[in-house]
PDB file of C-alpha atoms in Angstrom:
ATOM      1  CA  ASP A 222     -90.087  15.938 -22.744  1.00 82.00           C
ATOM      2  CA  SER A 223     -88.154  13.962 -25.554  1.00 86.00           C
ATOM      3  CA  GLY A 224     -90.997  11.612 -26.045  1.00 92.00           C
ATOM      4  CA  VAL A 225     -88.574   8.559 -24.931  1.00 96.00           C
ATOM      5  CA  THR A 226     -89.567   6.781 -21.831  1.00 97.00           C
ATOM      6  CA  GLN A 227     -87.406   4.779 -19.639  1.00 97.00           C
ATOM      7  CA  THR A 228     -88.305   2.535 -16.722  1.00 97.00           C
ATOM      8  CA  PRO A 229     -87.309   2.217 -13.846  1.00 97.00           C
ATOM      9  CA  LYS A 230     -85.776   5.661 -13.080  1.00 96.00           C
ATOM     10  CA  HIS A 231     -83.862   4.185 -10.237  1.00 97.00           C
ATOM     11  CA  LEU A 232     -82.659   0.593  -9.581  1.00 97.00           C
ATOM     12  CA  ILE A 233     -80.938  -0.582  -6.514  1.00 98.00           C
ATOM     13  CA  THR A 234     -79.287  -4.350  -6.568  1.00 97.00           C
ATOM     14  CA  ALA A 235     -76.640  -6.387  -5.254  1.00 98.00           C
ATOM     15  CA  THR A 236     -73.545  -7.776  -7.193  1.00 98.00           C
ATOM     16  CA  GLY A 237     -74.206 -10.928  -8.841  1.00 97.00           C
ATOM     17  CA  GLN A 238     -77.671 -10.036  -9.733  1.00 98.00           C
ATOM     18  CA  ARG A 239     -79.507  -9.627 -12.974  1.00 98.00           C
ATOM     19  CA  VAL A 240     -81.546  -6.539 -14.007  1.00 98.00           C
ATOM     20  CA  THR A 241     -83.709  -5.563 -17.207  1.00 98.00           C
ATOM     21  CA  LEU A 242     -84.038  -1.815 -18.183  1.00 98.00           C
ATOM     22  CA  ARG A 243     -86.702  -0.712 -20.490  1.00 98.00           C
ATOM     23  CA  CYS A 244     -86.900   1.906 -23.307  1.00 98.00           C
ATOM     24  CA  SER A 245     -89.873   3.064 -25.344  1.00 98.00           C
ATOM     25  CA  PRO A 246     -88.855   5.224 -28.437  1.00 97.00           C
ATOM     26  CA  ARG A 247     -90.848   8.104 -29.637  1.00 96.00           C
ATOM     27  CA  SER A 248     -93.716   7.055 -31.892  1.00 94.00           C
ATOM     28  CA  GLY A 249     -92.513   6.275 -35.213  1.00 90.00           C
ATOM     29  CA  ASP A 250     -88.789   6.034 -34.446  1.00 94.00           C
ATOM     30  CA  LEU A 251     -87.304   2.868 -35.504  1.00 94.00           C
ATOM     31  CA  SER A 252     -83.884   3.190 -33.998  1.00 95.00           C
ATOM     32  CA  VAL A 253     -82.807   2.729 -30.308  1.00 97.00           C
ATOM     33  CA  TYR A 254     -79.410   3.561 -29.047  1.00 97.00           C
ATOM     34  CA  TRP A 255     -78.226   2.397 -25.496  1.00 98.00           C
ATOM     35  CA  TYR A 256     -75.488   4.450 -24.044  1.00 98.00           C
ATOM     36  CA  GLN A 257     -73.895   4.404 -20.437  1.00 97.00           C
ATOM     37  CA  GLN A 258     -72.720   7.342 -18.592  1.00 96.00           C
ATOM     38  CA  SER A 259     -70.341   6.754 -15.651  1.00 94.00           C
ATOM     39  CA  LEU A 260     -67.771   8.975 -13.736  1.00 88.00           C
ATOM     40  CA  ASP A 261     -64.870   6.720 -15.083  1.00 87.00           C
ATOM     41  CA  GLN A 262     -65.902   6.294 -18.746  1.00 89.00           C
ATOM     42  CA  GLY A 263     -68.226   9.231 -19.419  1.00 92.00           C
ATOM     43  CA  LEU A 264     -70.770   8.838 -22.138  1.00 95.00           C
ATOM     44  CA  GLN A 265     -70.151   5.461 -24.091  1.00 96.00           C
ATOM     45  CA  PHE A 266     -72.340   4.024 -26.638  1.00 96.00           C
ATOM     46  CA  LEU A 267     -73.267   0.289 -26.029  1.00 97.00           C
ATOM     47  CA  ILE A 268     -75.633  -1.018 -28.619  1.00 97.00           C
ATOM     48  CA  HIS A 269     -77.933   0.178 -31.520  1.00 96.00           C
ATOM     49  CA  TYR A 270     -81.058  -1.522 -32.858  1.00 96.00           C
ATOM     50  CA  TYR A 271     -83.010  -0.527 -36.063  1.00 95.00           C
ATOM     51  CA  ASN A 272     -86.448  -1.996 -36.602  1.00 95.00           C
ATOM     52  CA  GLY A 273     -85.728  -5.198 -34.538  1.00 95.00           C
ATOM     53  CA  GLU A 274     -82.300  -5.847 -35.944  1.00 96.00           C
ATOM     54  CA  GLU A 275     -79.040  -5.090 -34.150  1.00 96.00           C
ATOM     55  CA  ARG A 276     -76.965  -2.572 -36.309  1.00 95.00           C
ATOM     56  CA  ALA A 277     -74.007  -1.692 -34.229  1.00 95.00           C
ATOM     57  CA  LYS A 278     -72.123  -2.631 -30.993  1.00 96.00           C
ATOM     58  CA  GLY A 279     -70.003  -0.493 -29.080  1.00 94.00           C
ATOM     59  CA  ASN A 280     -68.168  -1.105 -25.499  1.00 86.00           C
ATOM     60  CA  ILE A 281     -70.844  -3.625 -24.438  1.00 93.00           C
ATOM     61  CA  LEU A 282     -69.733  -6.277 -21.959  1.00 94.00           C
ATOM     62  CA  GLU A 283     -70.399  -9.823 -22.807  1.00 95.00           C
ATOM     63  CA  ARG A 284     -72.744  -9.919 -19.402  1.00 97.00           C
ATOM     64  CA  PHE A 285     -74.904  -7.212 -21.094  1.00 97.00           C
ATOM     65  CA  SER A 286     -77.345  -8.115 -23.892  1.00 97.00           C
ATOM     66  CA  ALA A 287     -80.238  -6.279 -25.462  1.00 97.00           C
ATOM     67  CA  GLN A 288     -83.154  -6.430 -27.806  1.00 97.00           C
ATOM     68  CA  GLN A 289     -85.859  -4.451 -29.610  1.00 97.00           C
ATOM     69  CA  PHE A 290     -89.387  -6.009 -29.777  1.00 97.00           C
ATOM     70  CA  PRO A 291     -91.930  -5.877 -32.588  1.00 96.00           C
ATOM     71  CA  ASP A 292     -93.563  -3.074 -30.939  1.00 95.00           C
ATOM     72  CA  LEU A 293     -90.070  -1.223 -31.050  1.00 96.00           C
ATOM     73  CA  HIS A 294     -89.655  -0.939 -27.307  1.00 97.00           C
ATOM     74  CA  SER A 295     -86.204  -2.083 -26.336  1.00 98.00           C
ATOM     75  CA  GLU A 296     -84.774  -3.967 -23.291  1.00 98.00           C
ATOM     76  CA  LEU A 297     -81.183  -3.878 -22.196  1.00 98.00           C
ATOM     77  CA  ASN A 298     -80.523  -6.809 -19.827  1.00 98.00           C
ATOM     78  CA  LEU A 299     -77.163  -6.588 -17.331  1.00 98.00           C
ATOM     79  CA  SER A 300     -76.203  -9.719 -15.653  1.00 97.00           C
ATOM     80  CA  SER A 301     -73.745 -10.806 -12.929  1.00 97.00           C
ATOM     81  CA  LEU A 302     -73.564  -7.267 -11.898  1.00 98.00           C
ATOM     82  CA  GLU A 303     -70.427  -5.989 -10.627  1.00 97.00           C
ATOM     83  CA  LEU A 304     -69.914  -2.524  -8.471  1.00 96.00           C
ATOM     84  CA  GLY A 305     -68.425  -0.919 -11.653  1.00 95.00           C
ATOM     85  CA  ASP A 306     -71.628  -1.505 -13.492  1.00 97.00           C
ATOM     86  CA  SER A 307     -73.027   1.280 -11.277  1.00 97.00           C
ATOM     87  CA  ALA A 308     -73.903   4.242 -13.740  1.00 97.00           C
ATOM     88  CA  LEU A 309     -76.556   6.051 -15.628  1.00 97.00           C
ATOM     89  CA  TYR A 310     -78.054   4.161 -18.542  1.00 98.00           C
ATOM     90  CA  PHE A 311     -79.702   6.115 -21.278  1.00 97.00           C
ATOM     91  CA  CYS A 312     -81.398   5.192 -24.422  1.00 97.00           C
ATOM     92  CA  ALA A 313     -82.104   7.177 -27.212  1.00 97.00           C
ATOM     93  CA  SER A 314     -84.261   7.157 -30.284  1.00 96.00           C
ATOM     94  CA  SER A 315     -83.611   8.596 -33.551  1.00 92.00           C
ATOM     95  CA  VAL A 316     -84.995  10.049 -36.782  1.00 79.00           C
ATOM     96  CA  GLU A 317     -82.281  10.667 -39.587  1.00 79.00           C
ATOM     97  CA  HIS A 318     -79.351  12.213 -37.725  1.00 80.00           C
ATOM     98  CA  GLU A 319     -80.877  13.544 -34.336  1.00 87.00           C
ATOM     99  CA  GLN A 320     -81.335  11.453 -31.411  1.00 93.00           C
ATOM    100  CA  PHE A 321     -83.790  12.006 -28.582  1.00 94.00           C
ATOM    101  CA  PHE A 322     -82.563  10.817 -25.247  1.00 95.00           C
ATOM    102  CA  GLY A 323     -84.670   9.425 -22.374  1.00 96.00           C
ATOM    103  CA  PRO A 324     -84.253  10.342 -18.851  1.00 95.00           C
ATOM    104  CA  GLY A 325     -82.012   7.537 -17.912  1.00 96.00           C
ATOM    105  CA  THR A 326     -82.097   4.854 -15.601  1.00 97.00           C
ATOM    106  CA  ARG A 327     -79.842   5.136 -12.559  1.00 97.00           C
ATOM    107  CA  LEU A 328     -78.479   1.764 -11.523  1.00 98.00           C
ATOM    108  CA  THR A 329     -76.488   1.258  -8.371  1.00 97.00           C
ATOM    109  CA  VAL A 330     -74.958  -1.817  -7.553  1.00 97.00           C
ATOM    110  CA  LEU A 331     -74.132  -2.493  -3.867  1.00 96.00           C
TER     111      LEU A 331
ATOM    112  CA  ALA B 115     -62.261   6.255 -35.669  1.00 81.00           C
ATOM    113  CA  GLN B 116     -63.859   9.293 -34.625  1.00 87.00           C
ATOM    114  CA  SER B 117     -63.093  11.407 -31.398  1.00 93.00           C
ATOM    115  CA  VAL B 118     -63.922  14.427 -29.675  1.00 96.00           C
ATOM    116  CA  THR B 119     -62.022  16.459 -27.388  1.00 96.00           C
ATOM    117  CA  GLN B 120     -63.469  19.075 -25.002  1.00 97.00           C
ATOM    118  CA  LEU B 121     -60.749  21.391 -23.576  1.00 93.00           C
ATOM    119  CA  GLY B 122     -61.781  22.229 -19.999  1.00 92.00           C
ATOM    120  CA  SER B 123     -63.603  19.887 -17.867  1.00 94.00           C
ATOM    121  CA  HIS B 124     -64.963  22.967 -15.792  1.00 97.00           C
ATOM    122  CA  VAL B 125     -65.634  26.545 -16.922  1.00 97.00           C
ATOM    123  CA  SER B 126     -66.666  29.312 -14.810  1.00 97.00           C
ATOM    124  CA  VAL B 127     -68.235  32.605 -15.977  1.00 97.00           C
ATOM    125  CA  SER B 128     -69.959  35.664 -14.523  1.00 97.00           C
ATOM    126  CA  GLU B 129     -73.507  36.280 -15.214  1.00 97.00           C
ATOM    127  CA  GLY B 130     -73.886  38.315 -18.415  1.00 97.00           C
ATOM    128  CA  ALA B 131     -70.422  37.218 -19.567  1.00 98.00           C
ATOM    129  CA  LEU B 132     -69.521  35.509 -22.749  1.00 98.00           C
ATOM    130  CA  VAL B 133     -69.720  31.711 -22.657  1.00 98.00           C
ATOM    131  CA  LEU B 134     -67.117  29.790 -24.830  1.00 98.00           C
ATOM    132  CA  LEU B 135     -66.999  25.955 -24.424  1.00 98.00           C
ATOM    133  CA  ARG B 136     -64.584  24.364 -26.859  1.00 98.00           C
ATOM    134  CA  CYS B 137     -64.835  21.301 -28.884  1.00 97.00           C
ATOM    135  CA  ASN B 138     -62.402  19.661 -31.377  1.00 96.00           C
ATOM    136  CA  TYR B 139     -63.155  16.758 -33.315  1.00 95.00           C
ATOM    137  CA  SER B 140     -61.368  14.067 -35.362  1.00 92.00           C
ATOM    138  CA  SER B 141     -63.201  12.395 -38.087  1.00 85.00           C
ATOM    139  CA  SER B 142     -62.202  10.501 -41.237  1.00 79.00           C
ATOM    140  CA  VAL B 143     -65.402  11.401 -43.113  1.00 81.00           C
ATOM    141  CA  PRO B 144     -67.416  14.784 -42.911  1.00 82.00           C
ATOM    142  CA  PRO B 145     -68.989  14.820 -39.528  1.00 87.00           C
ATOM    143  CA  TYR B 146     -72.115  15.474 -37.961  1.00 92.00           C
ATOM    144  CA  LEU B 147     -71.753  17.532 -35.035  1.00 94.00           C
ATOM    145  CA  PHE B 148     -73.835  18.192 -31.898  1.00 95.00           C
ATOM    146  CA  TRP B 149     -73.895  19.843 -28.721  1.00 97.00           C
ATOM    147  CA  TYR B 150     -75.986  18.521 -25.840  1.00 97.00           C
ATOM    148  CA  VAL B 151     -76.769  19.985 -22.462  1.00 97.00           C
ATOM    149  CA  GLN B 152     -77.634  17.900 -19.263  1.00 96.00           C
ATOM    150  CA  TYR B 153     -78.960  19.460 -16.176  1.00 93.00           C
ATOM    151  CA  PRO B 154     -78.484  17.630 -12.914  1.00 88.00           C
ATOM    152  CA  ASN B 155     -80.561  14.310 -12.692  1.00 82.00           C
ATOM    153  CA  GLN B 156     -81.859  14.923 -16.100  1.00 87.00           C
ATOM    154  CA  GLY B 157     -81.236  13.395 -19.700  1.00 90.00           C
ATOM    155  CA  LEU B 158     -79.384  14.906 -22.469  1.00 94.00           C
ATOM    156  CA  GLN B 159     -81.143  17.759 -24.462  1.00 94.00           C
ATOM    157  CA  LEU B 160     -80.069  18.847 -28.028  1.00 94.00           C
ATOM    158  CA  LEU B 161     -78.853  22.323 -28.074  1.00 96.00           C
ATOM    159  CA  LEU B 162     -77.794  22.562 -31.604  1.00 95.00           C
ATOM    160  CA  LYS B 163     -76.382  20.354 -34.538  1.00 93.00           C
ATOM    161  CA  TYR B 164     -74.266  20.654 -37.742  1.00 92.00           C
ATOM    162  CA  THR B 165     -75.147  18.459 -40.618  1.00 87.00           C
ATOM    163  CA  SER B 166     -73.038  20.085 -43.567  1.00 78.00           C
ATOM    164  CA  ALA B 167     -75.290  23.010 -44.262  1.00 76.00           C
ATOM    165  CA  ALA B 168     -74.606  26.458 -42.921  1.00 84.00           C
ATOM    166  CA  THR B 169     -71.195  26.435 -40.937  1.00 89.00           C
ATOM    167  CA  LEU B 170     -72.788  28.934 -38.027  1.00 94.00           C
ATOM    168  CA  VAL B 171     -75.596  27.071 -36.522  1.00 95.00           C
ATOM    169  CA  LYS B 172     -78.005  28.716 -34.048  1.00 95.00           C
ATOM    170  CA  GLY B 173     -79.509  26.659 -31.251  1.00 95.00           C
ATOM    171  CA  ILE B 174     -81.791  27.006 -28.310  1.00 95.00           C
ATOM    172  CA  ASN B 175     -81.509  29.191 -25.640  1.00 94.00           C
ATOM    173  CA  GLY B 176     -79.400  31.697 -27.338  1.00 96.00           C
ATOM    174  CA  PHE B 177     -76.395  29.184 -28.093  1.00 97.00           C
ATOM    175  CA  GLU B 178     -74.571  28.994 -31.448  1.00 97.00           C
ATOM    176  CA  ALA B 179     -71.679  27.173 -32.680  1.00 97.00           C
ATOM    177  CA  GLU B 180     -69.335  27.644 -35.741  1.00 95.00           C
ATOM    178  CA  PHE B 181     -67.988  24.720 -37.696  1.00 94.00           C
ATOM    179  CA  LYS B 182     -64.440  25.442 -38.615  1.00 93.00           C
ATOM    180  CA  LYS B 183     -62.955  22.304 -41.013  1.00 90.00           C
ATOM    181  CA  SER B 184     -59.688  23.888 -41.177  1.00 91.00           C
ATOM    182  CA  GLU B 185     -59.288  23.929 -37.362  1.00 93.00           C
ATOM    183  CA  THR B 186     -61.620  20.749 -36.745  1.00 94.00           C
ATOM    184  CA  SER B 187     -63.560  22.697 -34.245  1.00 95.00           C
ATOM    185  CA  PHE B 188     -67.110  23.233 -33.222  1.00 96.00           C
ATOM    186  CA  HIS B 189     -67.021  25.774 -30.315  1.00 97.00           C
ATOM    187  CA  LEU B 190     -70.144  26.634 -28.564  1.00 98.00           C
ATOM    188  CA  THR B 191     -70.711  30.239 -27.565  1.00 98.00           C
ATOM    189  CA  LYS B 192     -73.439  32.332 -25.943  1.00 98.00           C
ATOM    190  CA  PRO B 193     -73.020  36.076 -25.733  1.00 97.00           C
ATOM    191  CA  SER B 194     -74.570  36.619 -22.326  1.00 97.00           C
ATOM    192  CA  ALA B 195     -74.547  33.713 -19.637  1.00 97.00           C
ATOM    193  CA  HIS B 196     -77.502  33.404 -17.626  1.00 97.00           C
ATOM    194  CA  MET B 197     -77.812  31.441 -14.275  1.00 96.00           C
ATOM    195  CA  SER B 198     -80.050  28.858 -15.895  1.00 95.00           C
ATOM    196  CA  ASP B 199     -77.185  28.074 -18.159  1.00 97.00           C
ATOM    197  CA  ALA B 200     -75.250  26.176 -15.372  1.00 97.00           C
ATOM    198  CA  ALA B 201     -75.112  22.619 -16.564  1.00 97.00           C
ATOM    199  CA  GLU B 202     -72.840  20.174 -18.272  1.00 97.00           C
ATOM    200  CA  TYR B 203     -72.482  20.378 -21.748  1.00 98.00           C
ATOM    201  CA  PHE B 204     -71.361  17.544 -24.138  1.00 98.00           C
ATOM    202  CA  CYS B 205     -70.058  17.757 -27.762  1.00 97.00           C
ATOM    203  CA  ALA B 206     -70.633  14.718 -30.012  1.00 96.00           C
ATOM    204  CA  VAL B 207     -69.720  13.516 -33.447  1.00 94.00           C
ATOM    205  CA  SER B 208     -71.214  11.013 -35.822  1.00 91.00           C
ATOM    206  CA  SER B 209     -70.395   9.844 -39.187  1.00 85.00           C
ATOM    207  CA  SER B 210     -73.684  10.029 -40.721  1.00 78.00           C
ATOM    208  CA  GLY B 211     -77.336   9.902 -39.992  1.00 74.00           C
ATOM    209  CA  ASN B 212     -78.406   6.905 -37.781  1.00 81.00           C
ATOM    210  CA  THR B 213     -75.113   6.203 -36.412  1.00 88.00           C
ATOM    211  CA  PRO B 214     -73.840   6.108 -32.915  1.00 93.00           C
ATOM    212  CA  LEU B 215     -72.805   9.278 -31.279  1.00 94.00           C
ATOM    213  CA  VAL B 216     -69.176   9.705 -29.997  1.00 94.00           C
ATOM    214  CA  PHE B 217     -69.222  12.090 -27.112  1.00 96.00           C
ATOM    215  CA  GLY B 218     -66.586  14.267 -25.449  1.00 96.00           C
ATOM    216  CA  LYS B 219     -66.040  14.072 -21.705  1.00 96.00           C
ATOM    217  CA  GLY B 220     -67.993  17.036 -21.322  1.00 96.00           C
ATOM    218  CA  THR B 221     -67.704  20.599 -19.844  1.00 97.00           C
ATOM    219  CA  ARG B 222     -69.444  21.627 -16.609  1.00 97.00           C
ATOM    220  CA  LEU B 223     -70.383  25.228 -16.748  1.00 97.00           C
ATOM    221  CA  SER B 224     -70.938  27.237 -13.641  1.00 97.00           C
ATOM    222  CA  VAL B 225     -72.555  30.792 -13.638  1.00 97.00           C
ATOM    223  CA  ILE B 226     -71.471  33.095 -10.753  1.00 97.00           C
ATOM    224  CA  ALA B 227     -73.905  36.004  -9.772  1.00 94.00           C
TER     225      ALA B 227
END
């Protein structure tokens, strides 16, 4: 158990819908990273937050957005969903150079 | 830009045999290098990391990796494979602490009894 929690574990929705994925980092970790894992693209970095501020953006679509709240949990919002958004979404929290990954949310878009 | 190449999307070894998973990286700055393991339907677990200290890094479950700057490599080895080692292995690089990881495409390890 990494200490990082993600909810929900599974999410099934339809094209065009909007969903919110939630991540709670390890106690005391200020950084949260979001990654997407798909068969086509492998593991790709989406976005990084540090203590409530956006630090870096990767291959994140404009339909996707994220935020980190004062209690340090983070949410990833995915809208206007397409079939190709079906993937495993991980968050990770870090201390210095080591990232601890949550169990992921498996999103299926039908 | 940083990148990671993992040679071999699938490696199969016999139980008790040497495990060798290859990783080459590209980085314009001294890299931080990592190996993660992913078991089916689970998240990523850190096996080991290189952060500019000793070039031979020992990790969990008997795995180790050697950082070779001249070869830009960070191959993962284990002297004797166990059935429980069957999983997907990912090599990753970052430029410093608290920066995003760039992952390779992964290598699936199968262990044959």
